[in-house]
Amino acid sequence: MTGMVAQMPDRDRKVAERVPTDWKTGAMQTRIRRRYAAERRFRFMGLAAVVLSAAFLAFLLVTMLAQGLRGFTETRLALPIDFAAAGLEVTPAQLEQRGADAALASAGLERVVDNAAVAAFGPDGMDLISDTAWIRVGERLKADPGLLGGQAVIAVPASAGVDLAAKSGDTPLDARVAELRAQNRLTTGFAWGFLTGADSTDPTRVGIWGALKGSILTMVVTLLLAFPIGVLSAVYLEEYAPRNRWTDLIEVSINNLAAVPSIIFGLLGLAVFLATFQMPRSAALVGGLTLALMTMPVIVIAGRNAVKAVPPSIRDAALGIGASRVQVVFHHVIPLALPGILTGTIIGMARALGETAPLLMIGMRAFIAGPPGGFTSPATALPVQVFLWSDEVSRGFVEKTSAAIIVLLVFLLAMNGLAIYLRNKFEQRW
Amino acid sequence: MSTLALLILLIGLGIVAWVSARLRLSRLAGEERTHSLPLYHGWYVALWTAVPPILFLILWVNITPALVSYAVIDTPVAARILPSEPLERSALLAEARALAKGQIEAPFNADARLLAPAYAETQSRYDLGATALALILAFAGFAYAFTRVRPDFRARTRVERIVMAALLGASLVAILTTVGIVASLLFESFRFFSMVNPLDFLFGTRWSPQATVLPGEDPGFGAVPLFWGTIFIGAIIAMLVAIPLGLMSAVYLTQYARPAVRRWMKPILEILAGVPTVVYGYFAALTVAPVIRDAAAAIGIANASSESALAAGLVMGIMIIPFVSSMADDSIAAVPGSMRDGSLAMGATSSETIRRVLIPAALPGVVGGVLLAVSRAIGETMIVVMAAGLAANLTANPFASVTTVTTQIVQLLTGDQEFDSAKTLAAFALGLVLFVVTLLLNIVALRVVKRYREAYE
Amino acid sequence: MTQVHIDTPVQPDAPAPHKMTARNVDVFYGSKQAIKDVSIDVDMDRVTAFIGPSGCGKSTFLRTLNRMNDTVSSARVTGDIRLDGDDIYSPQMDVVQLRARVGMVFQKPNPFPKSIYENVAYGPRIHGLAAARGEMDEIVEGSLKRAGLWEEVKDRLSDSGTALSGGQQQRLCIARAIAVDPEVILMDEPCSALDPIATAKIEELIHELRGRYAIVIVTHNMQQAARVSQRTAFFHLGTLVEYGETSEIFTNPREVRTKDYITGRYG
Amino acid sequence: MTQVHIDTPVQPDAPAPHKMTARNVDVFYGSKQAIKDVSIDVDMDRVTAFIGPSGCGKSTFLRTLNRMNDTVSSARVTGDIRLDGDDIYSPQMDVVQLRARVGMVFQKPNPFPKSIYENVAYGPRIHGLAAARGEMDEIVEGSLKRAGLWEEVKDRLSDSGTALSGGQQQRLCIARAIAVDPEVILMDEPCSALDPIATAKIEELIHELRGRYAIVIVTHNMQQAARVSQRTAFFHLGTLVEYGETSEIFTNPREVRTKDYITGRYG
Amino acid sequence: IADPAAEGGEPRDRIRIVGSSTVYPFTTAVAEGFVNHNPGFEAPIVEQNGTGAGISLFCEGVGARFPDIANASRRMKPAELASCRQNGVTEVVELLVGIDGVAIAESRRGTAIALTTEQVYRALAAEPYGRPNTTRLWSDVDPALPNIPIVVYGPPSTSGTRDALVELIIRPGCLSNPAMVALEASDKDRAEAICTRLREDGPYVSAGENDNLIVQRLNANPDAVGIFGFSFLEENARTLRGVPINGVEPSAATIADGTYPGARSLYIYVKKPHMAAVPGMREFIAEFAGAWNPGGYLTRRGMIPAPADQRAASLERARTLPPLTPSDLGEAG
Ligand SMILES: Nc1ncnc2c1ncn2[C@@H]1O[C@H](COP(=O)(O)OP(=O)(O)OP(=O)(O)O)[C@@H](O)[C@H]1O
Ligand SMILES: Nc1ncnc2c1ncn2[C@@H]1O[C@H](COP(=O)(O)OP(=O)(O)OP(=O)(O)O)[C@@H](O)[C@H]1O
Ligand SMILES: [Mg+2]
Ligand SMILES: [Mg+2]
C-alpha cells in the first residue's frame, strides 16, 4: 500500500493525456454498423448450421420413408383353385390337427397351386405367383377346411417380378402386369407377412420378425449384463473409489472402452467367446455379451455423471444423521441418479441396437430362415439384416431393405425419444 | 437332483436363514437397542448360508463333466470301445453323454449307445455327491453365522463389506475387458508378425493381401493406404463437414436460440448420432454416392468412382455432427458466465464475445471433443464398407475409392479365405493398430478436456 | 498468536464434565493446515457460537466434531476430541452411532426429496428407533413439534420436503436431526440462506432447544452470535483467537483482531 | 412503503444535471417483480453505494443501468433511465455504445483467459479506439496505472490474467473497464471475494477514481459503504427504503428498517 | 480341468452349412424350401465363408461341432480330400447341383466388344507373360479392339468370384501361351504368380462384394466392363449385355453346355455319417435334388441346370451316397 502511494505522481501525469472518446463521429458510426453486420452474419451462419444439420436428418428420414413404405405392401394375384378336382390327399380333419403343415406339404399342395396358376394365367403362370404362394393357400385352408371340397379364388402373393412391375414399372413384366390389372386380378395389400416372417431368399416372403426377435434377445442379454455392472461400477468409482493408481487405471479403461471402435469388440468376441469359451456361433447370447461389453462403459459414464449430479448436500444430510455410506448410496444417491442412469442406459442400448460390425465378426450374418428359438440358437439382428438385404441380388430387396430400416429407426427413435423425455422430465429437480 | 432344483433349494434355505436370524435377534435383544438393524443380521446369515454352496455349485458345474468323463473312461465298456484318437474319443463321449441326458435320439457313432448307461450311472452318483456337499456347506455356513447373531454384533459392517466387494468387482469388468481386447489382439498379431515383417506392414504402400506369403516377395501387406484412407475419410473429409457444422450449431443453440428452440433442436440433432451406421451406409451407397458421382461427372471429372471417399466422408461427417456439437456445447457452457458478462459489459457484441472470448476459452474442450469425434470416425465401419469401397488406393482425390482399416478387418474376416492364414491374422494386426491409435487419441483428448475443466473448477 | 487458555472463562464454580472436549486439534487438507492447535469445550444447556472471517476454518472445525470430515479424502485430523470422555477418533468408535449422537444442520437447507414424514422418519428408521408404525408417527410428530414446524405441516406430511419454503426446510432439517435424539447439535450457518423472518424463527427455536442439547452454531452474523449464544469462539486463519463468554467477547474483546473483526474493519 | 422523495438530500444548492437518472423503475423476472418503483440519481464525482439484505434487488437494479439485464431473457424493465438525458432503453440507444460508456466490474474477478495486455486491450480493440500499436500500448499502460496495477505487472504483461492474485485480478478488471474510457462505473460487490488487504487496495482505488467517473457500488459490508461512498441507497425486498447522504443514513436513519439492518437485526 | 468329452461339442438339432458365397443364394433357397416343406425341422444355418475356408472347416472332423455340408464353387482338391480323411472324415459325398457362370458384361449403351481369354488376361494381369502391364486402352491390348480406356469392375481379392475369374478365364488366357505352360513345368511358383495376379494400377477396379453396385457403375459408365455372377446379368438383362468370350456369349444355354469359358460347376459336399445323426439331412438333400431341375426354383434364381445325364448321376448319388475317393478327383482333375 505504501508502494502505491509512492507512484502516484507518475500516474497522474500520464493519465491526463487521453481525450474522451467521441461516439458520434462518422467513422465510429460506420464502425458500429460494420460490427452489427458482422454480428448478423455470424448469427446467420449459426442458424444455417443448425438448419443444414436438421435438413440432412429430415432428408435421410424422408428418403428412407419414401423408399421403404412400399416394402410394407405386397401385390396379390387372385388365383382360382379347384380343390375338389385337384386331388389333394388331405382330409379336413387332418387340417385341424397339429401336423397340418406337414400334411399339406406332403399332400402336394405346391403342385396343386402351380397347376392352378398355369391353368389360370397360362404357361407363364408359375412365374407370376410367388414360389411360396402355396403356403398362403395352405394357411387359408387351415383357416377354412371347408374349401377343400370345392373351388375358391384365393389372393396369393405375386412373384417378385410382378410385385416390382406393379409398384414401380420398368421391368420386363410391365405389359403382363398391365394386362392382369385390366382383368382386375391384381390387388395390393398390407404385407402382414413382413412383420411376422423371418429371412428368406424371396423378397415377397421375407419378414422382419426373425431379425427383430434376434435383436430383442440380444438386447435382453446386453441389458441384463451391462446395466447392473455399469451402475455398480459407476457408483463404486464415484462414491467409494480411493484416488490411486488402480482407480486411475479403471477410469482410463472405461473412458477408452467407450470410444474403442465397435469392430474391436467384435474381434474380442471372436477371440474370447467363440474361440476360447467355445460358445455357439451366431447366437444371440454371444452377440449380447459382446454388445454388453460395448455398452457397459457408456452406462458407467452416464451413471457417474448422474451420480455426480446428486447434490453433495443430500449425502451430507444423510451422513449427518448417521447413515452409513452404503445406506447413503442405496437410499439416496441411486434413487436420485436413476433417471440420469436410465437415460444413459437407453442411449447405450440404442447404440447397441444399431450396431452391426461386431455382430458380423461373431457370425451373426448367417442366413436363418426361422425366428431364433432362444438365446443360444442362431440369430441375426435388425441392422445385420439390413446389411445383408442391401447386398441381395433381387431388385425386390431394395424396398424391403428400406422397410427394415424404417422398423429399425422406429425403434431407435422411440428409444431416443424416451431418453429425451426422461432427461427433460427429471432434469435438475434440486 | 438337478442343478436348477438345487439352486432353488439353496435360495429357499437362504430365505429361511434370513427369517430365523431376525427372530433370534429379536429374542436376544428384547427391548435393547441393537448395533445393526435386524435386516442386516438377516442378510448376514442368509449370505453365509446361500453363497458358499452356490459358489461351490458353480465350480462343480464346471468341473463335474470332466470328472464324470474320466470316471466313464475308466469303466470296462469304455476301455473296450473307445477309439484312441482324441478327437473321435471326445466326440463319442459327448454323444454318450447327450444320449444319457436324453438330449439326442440318435448318435453319429453307434458305439455311443453302449457308453450311455455308464454315463447316466456315474452322473447320478456325482450329482448325489454334489447335493450332499452343497447342503453340508449351507448348514455349516448357517451355523457359523447364526451363532454370531447378537445385539452387539456388527452385522451391518459385514454386509456392507460384501456390498463393497461386489461394487469393486463390477468396476473390474472394465479392466478385464481391456485386458481381453489387448490379449486377443496381441496374440493373433504376434502370429501375423511372425509371417510378415512389422515394418513392411506399417510402412509398406501396397495393400493386396495374399493368403500365403511366398518368401522373397512383396506380401502386399503394406497398410499405409489403409491408414491414409482412414485418415482421409475420418479425419479430413468427415471433420471438414462436422467441425464447422457442429461448432456453429453449438454456438447458435447455446448463445442465440431461444430456450424453446434449444430444447427441441438439441435432441433432434442428437438423433443424427443415434441413427445406426448401417442406415447411413445404405443412404451413402444408394443416395449420396450416385449424386456425387453424377456431380463429379458434370464438372468434368472423368472416372469418378461411385464408391467415393467423399460420399463416405460426407455422410460420416453428418453422423459426427452431434459429437462435435455436444462437446462444443459443453465446453462453451463450462466457460463461466462471468466471462461472457465481462465481455458484454465492455460493449462487445455477442459474436465478438463468442469469437474472441468464449471460443478461445473453450478451445481445449472443443479440441478434445474433436479428437474424440475423430476417434469415433476412424473406428466407424459400416458406412465405409457400404459406401467407400475396398480399393486400397493411396490417393488424395476425394472422388476416388479408398478403403479404411475397419473395412479391411470386416473383409478379411468375413470374406472367402481360409482361417489361420496371414490374411485373417492381418485383421487382428489392423485391429491392434486401430486400438492403439484410439487409445492414444482418447488419452490425449481426455487430458486436454480434463486440464481445461480443472482450469475453471 | 497467543495461546488461549481455555479453562478460565468456562466454569468458575463447578467441575461439571463437558459434553465434548477438543484438545490441540489440527486439521490438514492434504498438506495445507486449515485448523491449528484448537482446544474448545462444548457443554450441555449452552449455545456455543463460532465466528470469524470467511475461510478461517469454522466449518472445518465444526465438521471434525462429528467426523463429517471423514468424507473428504484429503482431510486429516490430529489431536484429541472426546464425547462424554470417549475418543471419537478411536477405532472403537462407530461413526454411524457418533453421528446419530452428534447431529448436524447445514448452511443450505437440504431436505431429502421425499415426503416431509419420510424426511423426519429416515433417521429413526435406519437406526431402528421405532418398532411399530405408531411409534414412528409419534417420533415424527414430536420432532416436528419441537422444531416448531408441526402446526405448519401437519396436514401435508406426505408433501415433498423440498416444496417447503427455505425457512420451513431448515426447520425440517432441524426436526430431522432431532428425530434421532442426538446429544449435540452442530449448525453451520443455519440462517445464512434465509430471510429475516425465517431467521428470527430459527433463532427462537435455538433458544428453545438449548435446554435439551449442547448446540454449536457457526455464523457470519455477529449480531446473531450475540443474540443466540452464551459462549463465542473467534477463529482467524485457522487459529482460535479468542474464546469466552459471549457478553465479554462482544463488549470487551481481549484481542485486537477480535475487536477489528467485530467492528467491521475486515471480513 | 413510504414514497421516498429523492430530490431532497441530493443537491441543496445547484441544479447541475445528473449523470444518470432512474425514475420509477420496475424490473420483472418473468412474472416476479424484483424491483418496485425505484428512482435514483447518479452523479459525477460521487460514489453511490447500494446496500440491503441478500436478494433485495441491488444487483438487479445495478444491471439495469447498463442494460446487462438484456442478457437475461426473462427480465423486463419499465420506467425511465437516462444517461446524460438520453433514454437508455429507447430503440435509438445502441447498447454497445451504452456499455462502453457505462462500465461494469463484477463480484468475482473475471479476467479473460488471455494475457494481461490483451485483457486491457480487448475493449479498445473491439471499439477501435486505438489506431496503431503504439497507441494501444499507451492505453493499456494508462489504464493499468490508473488501476494501480502497473508497477506490479509491467514486467509480465504477457502472462495470463488468470495467474494474478484475486485482488490483482479485480484491479485488472477495473483497468479493463477504464480502458474504454467510460463515464460511469458500476461495481457489484467488487471486494466480497477478496481478503482484507486486497479490499483495502480496491477501496483506495475507488477513492482515486471518484474524481473522474460516476461510481456506483453494491456492497454487503456496511462498514465498506460507510468508508467509500458519499451517498447510500438502502434496498429491501425490491423497494428503495431510504436514499441519502451516507453520513446521514449511518448515523441517523429515518426508517426503522434501515436502522434494524444497519445494527444487524436482520440480513 | 479339461473335459475329455468337451471337444465334441453339444449335440445338434439343425443342419449347418458352410462354404462358397456363389452357392450360398441357392443353398439358402433350398434351406427355405426345406423348412416350408418339412415344417417339423429347424431351419438350417447357412454361412458364406468361401469355398476354401468352407471345405477346410468341413474337413475338420465328424461330429456335432463340425458342419454337415460344404458348398463349393469348384471341385474339392485331392489335397483337401486327403486332409478330410486325415481328420476322420472318410465318407464325403459329392453332389453336383448346377452350373454358374462368371459373366463379363457391359452397359447396353456402350460400344459392344467381344474378347478372348487371352485378351482379358493381357488387359488384367499384373505381369502379362512376365512383363509389366502397360496397357491403358483396349486398343493397346489388341488394335482390333475399340479405342476406349480399360475400366473393369471386378470382384475383390477376398471374393470367391475372383477365384473363379482367375481359374476360368485368366489362367487359361495365360496358359494359351506355350512359354507359360513350359514355365509352369519348371518354376511353378513363378508361373502361378504370372498367371494369377491381377493388376492393381487402376484399370482393374476391385469393387465391393456388393455386385449390385457394380451393376450401377456399369450403368453410369457405358465404357466400363464388369465381372460378376451370371445371375446378376440375368436379373439386369434390360440394362446390361454379356460380353462374348472366345466368341461365345454368356447365356443359360452356353453355360450349361460348357461352351462359355466362364462356366463352373457348383457342388455340395455332404458328410455321410451326419446323415443319420443330424435331423433333416435326408429331407434336405431330397429338397435340393427336387430344386435343381430345369424349371425348379433354383433355376428361377439364376442357377443353370446341369445337363440331364449329370443330373441323373447326381440324383443317384444323393440316393446311394457313395463316398468320394481320390481316384474320382484324379479322373476329374
Ligand atoms: N475439501 C477441502 N479441501 C481442501 N481445502 C479445503 C476444503 N474445505 C475447506 N478447505 C480450506 O480450508 C480452509 C477453511 O475452510 P472452511 O470451509 O472451514 O472455512 P469457513 O470458516 O467455514 O468459511 P466460510 O465462512 O466461507 O464458510 C479454507 O482455506 C478452505 O479453502
Ligand atoms: N435471472 C433471474 N431470474 C429470476 N429471478 C432472478 C434472477 N436474478 C435474480 N432474481 C431474483 O431477483 C431478486 C433480486 O435478486 P438480486 O440478485 O438482484 O439480489 P441482490 O440484492 O443482488 O442479492 P445478493 O446480495 O445476494 O447479491 C431475488 O429474489 C432473486 O431471486
Ligand atoms: Mg463455512
Ligand atoms: Mg447481488
PDB file of C-alpha atoms in Angstrom, chain C residues 32-119:
ATOM      1  CA  LYS C  32      -2.435 -27.454   3.880  1.00  0.00           C
ATOM      2  CA  GLN C  33      -3.236 -26.847   7.505  1.00  0.00           C
ATOM      3  CA  ALA C  34      -6.761 -25.497   7.933  1.00  0.00           C
ATOM      4  CA  ILE C  35      -7.005 -25.700  11.747  1.00  0.00           C
ATOM      5  CA  LYS C  36      -4.082 -25.030  14.015  1.00  0.00           C
ATOM      6  CA  ASP C  37      -3.998 -26.267  17.581  1.00  0.00           C
ATOM      7  CA  VAL C  38      -7.548 -25.508  18.615  1.00  0.00           C
ATOM      8  CA  SER C  39      -8.927 -26.502  22.006  1.00  0.00           C
ATOM      9  CA  ILE C  40     -12.558 -25.947  22.920  1.00  0.00           C
ATOM     10  CA  ASP C  41     -15.260 -27.349  25.176  1.00  0.00           C
ATOM     11  CA  VAL C  42     -18.898 -27.852  24.376  1.00  0.00           C
ATOM     12  CA  ASP C  43     -21.410 -28.018  27.195  1.00  0.00           C
ATOM     13  CA  MET C  44     -24.996 -29.049  27.611  1.00  0.00           C
ATOM     14  CA  ASP C  45     -27.506 -26.267  28.045  1.00  0.00           C
ATOM     15  CA  ARG C  46     -25.317 -23.846  26.211  1.00  0.00           C
ATOM     16  CA  VAL C  47     -25.055 -22.469  22.704  1.00  0.00           C
ATOM     17  CA  THR C  48     -21.507 -22.047  21.513  1.00  0.00           C
ATOM     18  CA  ALA C  49     -21.029 -19.734  18.515  1.00  0.00           C
ATOM     19  CA  PHE C  50     -18.081 -19.882  16.119  1.00  0.00           C
ATOM     20  CA  ILE C  51     -17.393 -16.606  14.331  1.00  0.00           C
ATOM     21  CA  GLY C  52     -14.637 -15.437  12.055  1.00  0.00           C
ATOM     22  CA  PRO C  53     -13.955 -14.224   8.519  1.00  0.00           C
ATOM     23  CA  SER C  54     -14.615 -16.464   5.546  1.00  0.00           C
ATOM     24  CA  GLY C  55     -12.202 -19.376   5.168  1.00  0.00           C
ATOM     25  CA  CYS C  56     -10.918 -19.184   8.717  1.00  0.00           C
ATOM     26  CA  GLY C  57     -11.851 -22.798   9.357  1.00  0.00           C
ATOM     27  CA  LYS C  58     -15.129 -22.552  11.283  1.00  0.00           C
ATOM     28  CA  SER C  59     -16.881 -25.173   9.174  1.00  0.00           C
ATOM     29  CA  THR C  60     -13.828 -27.367   9.106  1.00  0.00           C
ATOM     30  CA  PHE C  61     -13.597 -27.418  12.846  1.00  0.00           C
ATOM     31  CA  LEU C  62     -17.317 -27.956  13.270  1.00  0.00           C
ATOM     32  CA  ARG C  63     -17.163 -30.967  10.991  1.00  0.00           C
ATOM     33  CA  THR C  64     -14.383 -32.573  12.963  1.00  0.00           C
ATOM     34  CA  LEU C  65     -16.797 -32.750  15.884  1.00  0.00           C
ATOM     35  CA  ASN C  66     -18.939 -35.437  14.247  1.00  0.00           C
ATOM     36  CA  ARG C  67     -16.313 -36.761  11.864  1.00  0.00           C
ATOM     37  CA  MET C  68     -18.072 -35.426   8.786  1.00  0.00           C
ATOM     38  CA  ASN C  69     -14.565 -34.623   7.605  1.00  0.00           C
ATOM     39  CA  ASP C  70     -14.096 -38.345   7.038  1.00  0.00           C
ATOM     40  CA  THR C  71     -15.882 -37.842   3.753  1.00  0.00           C
ATOM     41  CA  VAL C  72     -13.146 -35.555   2.485  1.00  0.00           C
ATOM     42  CA  SER C  73     -10.432 -37.950   1.498  1.00  0.00           C
ATOM     43  CA  SER C  74      -7.666 -35.369   1.815  1.00  0.00           C
ATOM     44  CA  ALA C  75      -8.682 -34.293   5.304  1.00  0.00           C
ATOM     45  CA  ARG C  76      -6.592 -35.445   8.268  1.00  0.00           C
ATOM     46  CA  VAL C  77      -7.343 -34.683  11.906  1.00  0.00           C
ATOM     47  CA  THR C  78      -4.913 -34.869  14.807  1.00  0.00           C
ATOM     48  CA  GLY C  79      -5.423 -34.030  18.443  1.00  0.00           C
ATOM     49  CA  ASP C  80      -7.951 -35.328  20.866  1.00  0.00           C
ATOM     50  CA  ILE C  81     -11.712 -34.922  20.620  1.00  0.00           C
ATOM     51  CA  ARG C  82     -13.951 -36.598  23.155  1.00  0.00           C
ATOM     52  CA  LEU C  83     -17.658 -37.063  23.529  1.00  0.00           C
ATOM     53  CA  ASP C  84     -18.583 -37.900  27.097  1.00  0.00           C
ATOM     54  CA  GLY C  85     -14.968 -38.822  27.580  1.00  0.00           C
ATOM     55  CA  ASP C  86     -14.744 -41.294  24.664  1.00  0.00           C
ATOM     56  CA  ASP C  87     -12.232 -40.504  21.966  1.00  0.00           C
ATOM     57  CA  ILE C  88     -14.339 -40.115  18.850  1.00  0.00           C
ATOM     58  CA  TYR C  89     -11.397 -40.782  16.546  1.00  0.00           C
ATOM     59  CA  SER C  90     -10.518 -44.079  18.176  1.00  0.00           C
ATOM     60  CA  PRO C  91     -11.022 -47.197  16.031  1.00  0.00           C
ATOM     61  CA  GLN C  92     -13.624 -48.479  18.505  1.00  0.00           C
ATOM     62  CA  MET C  93     -15.871 -45.533  17.814  1.00  0.00           C
ATOM     63  CA  ASP C  94     -18.593 -46.327  15.306  1.00  0.00           C
ATOM     64  CA  VAL C  95     -19.052 -43.201  13.175  1.00  0.00           C
ATOM     65  CA  VAL C  96     -22.610 -44.067  12.398  1.00  0.00           C
ATOM     66  CA  GLN C  97     -23.521 -44.024  16.078  1.00  0.00           C
ATOM     67  CA  LEU C  98     -21.385 -40.971  16.666  1.00  0.00           C
ATOM     68  CA  ARG C  99     -23.272 -39.029  14.052  1.00  0.00           C
ATOM     69  CA  ALA C 100     -26.550 -40.146  15.489  1.00  0.00           C
ATOM     70  CA  ARG C 101     -25.434 -38.680  18.797  1.00  0.00           C
ATOM     71  CA  VAL C 102     -23.917 -35.545  17.308  1.00  0.00           C
ATOM     72  CA  GLY C 103     -26.445 -34.264  14.781  1.00  0.00           C
ATOM     73  CA  MET C 104     -25.789 -31.639  12.144  1.00  0.00           C
ATOM     74  CA  VAL C 105     -27.721 -28.917  10.366  1.00  0.00           C
ATOM     75  CA  PHE C 106     -26.214 -27.372   7.286  1.00  0.00           C
ATOM     76  CA  GLN C 107     -25.936 -23.941   5.779  1.00  0.00           C
ATOM     77  CA  LYS C 108     -28.255 -24.629   2.882  1.00  0.00           C
ATOM     78  CA  PRO C 109     -31.426 -26.417   3.938  1.00  0.00           C
ATOM     79  CA  ASN C 110     -31.035 -29.893   2.455  1.00  0.00           C
ATOM     80  CA  PRO C 111     -34.200 -31.918   2.932  1.00  0.00           C
ATOM     81  CA  PHE C 112     -34.299 -35.214   1.072  1.00  0.00           C
ATOM     82  CA  PRO C 113     -36.504 -35.124  -2.000  1.00  0.00           C
ATOM     83  CA  LYS C 114     -39.019 -37.286  -0.138  1.00  0.00           C
ATOM     84  CA  SER C 115     -42.155 -36.564   1.818  1.00  0.00           C
ATOM     85  CA  ILE C 116     -41.962 -34.466   4.972  1.00  0.00           C
ATOM     86  CA  TYR C 117     -42.837 -37.538   7.005  1.00  0.00           C
ATOM     87  CA  GLU C 118     -40.119 -39.623   5.412  1.00  0.00           C
ATOM     88  CA  ASN C 119     -37.584 -36.884   5.905  1.00  0.00           C
TER      89      ASN C 119
END
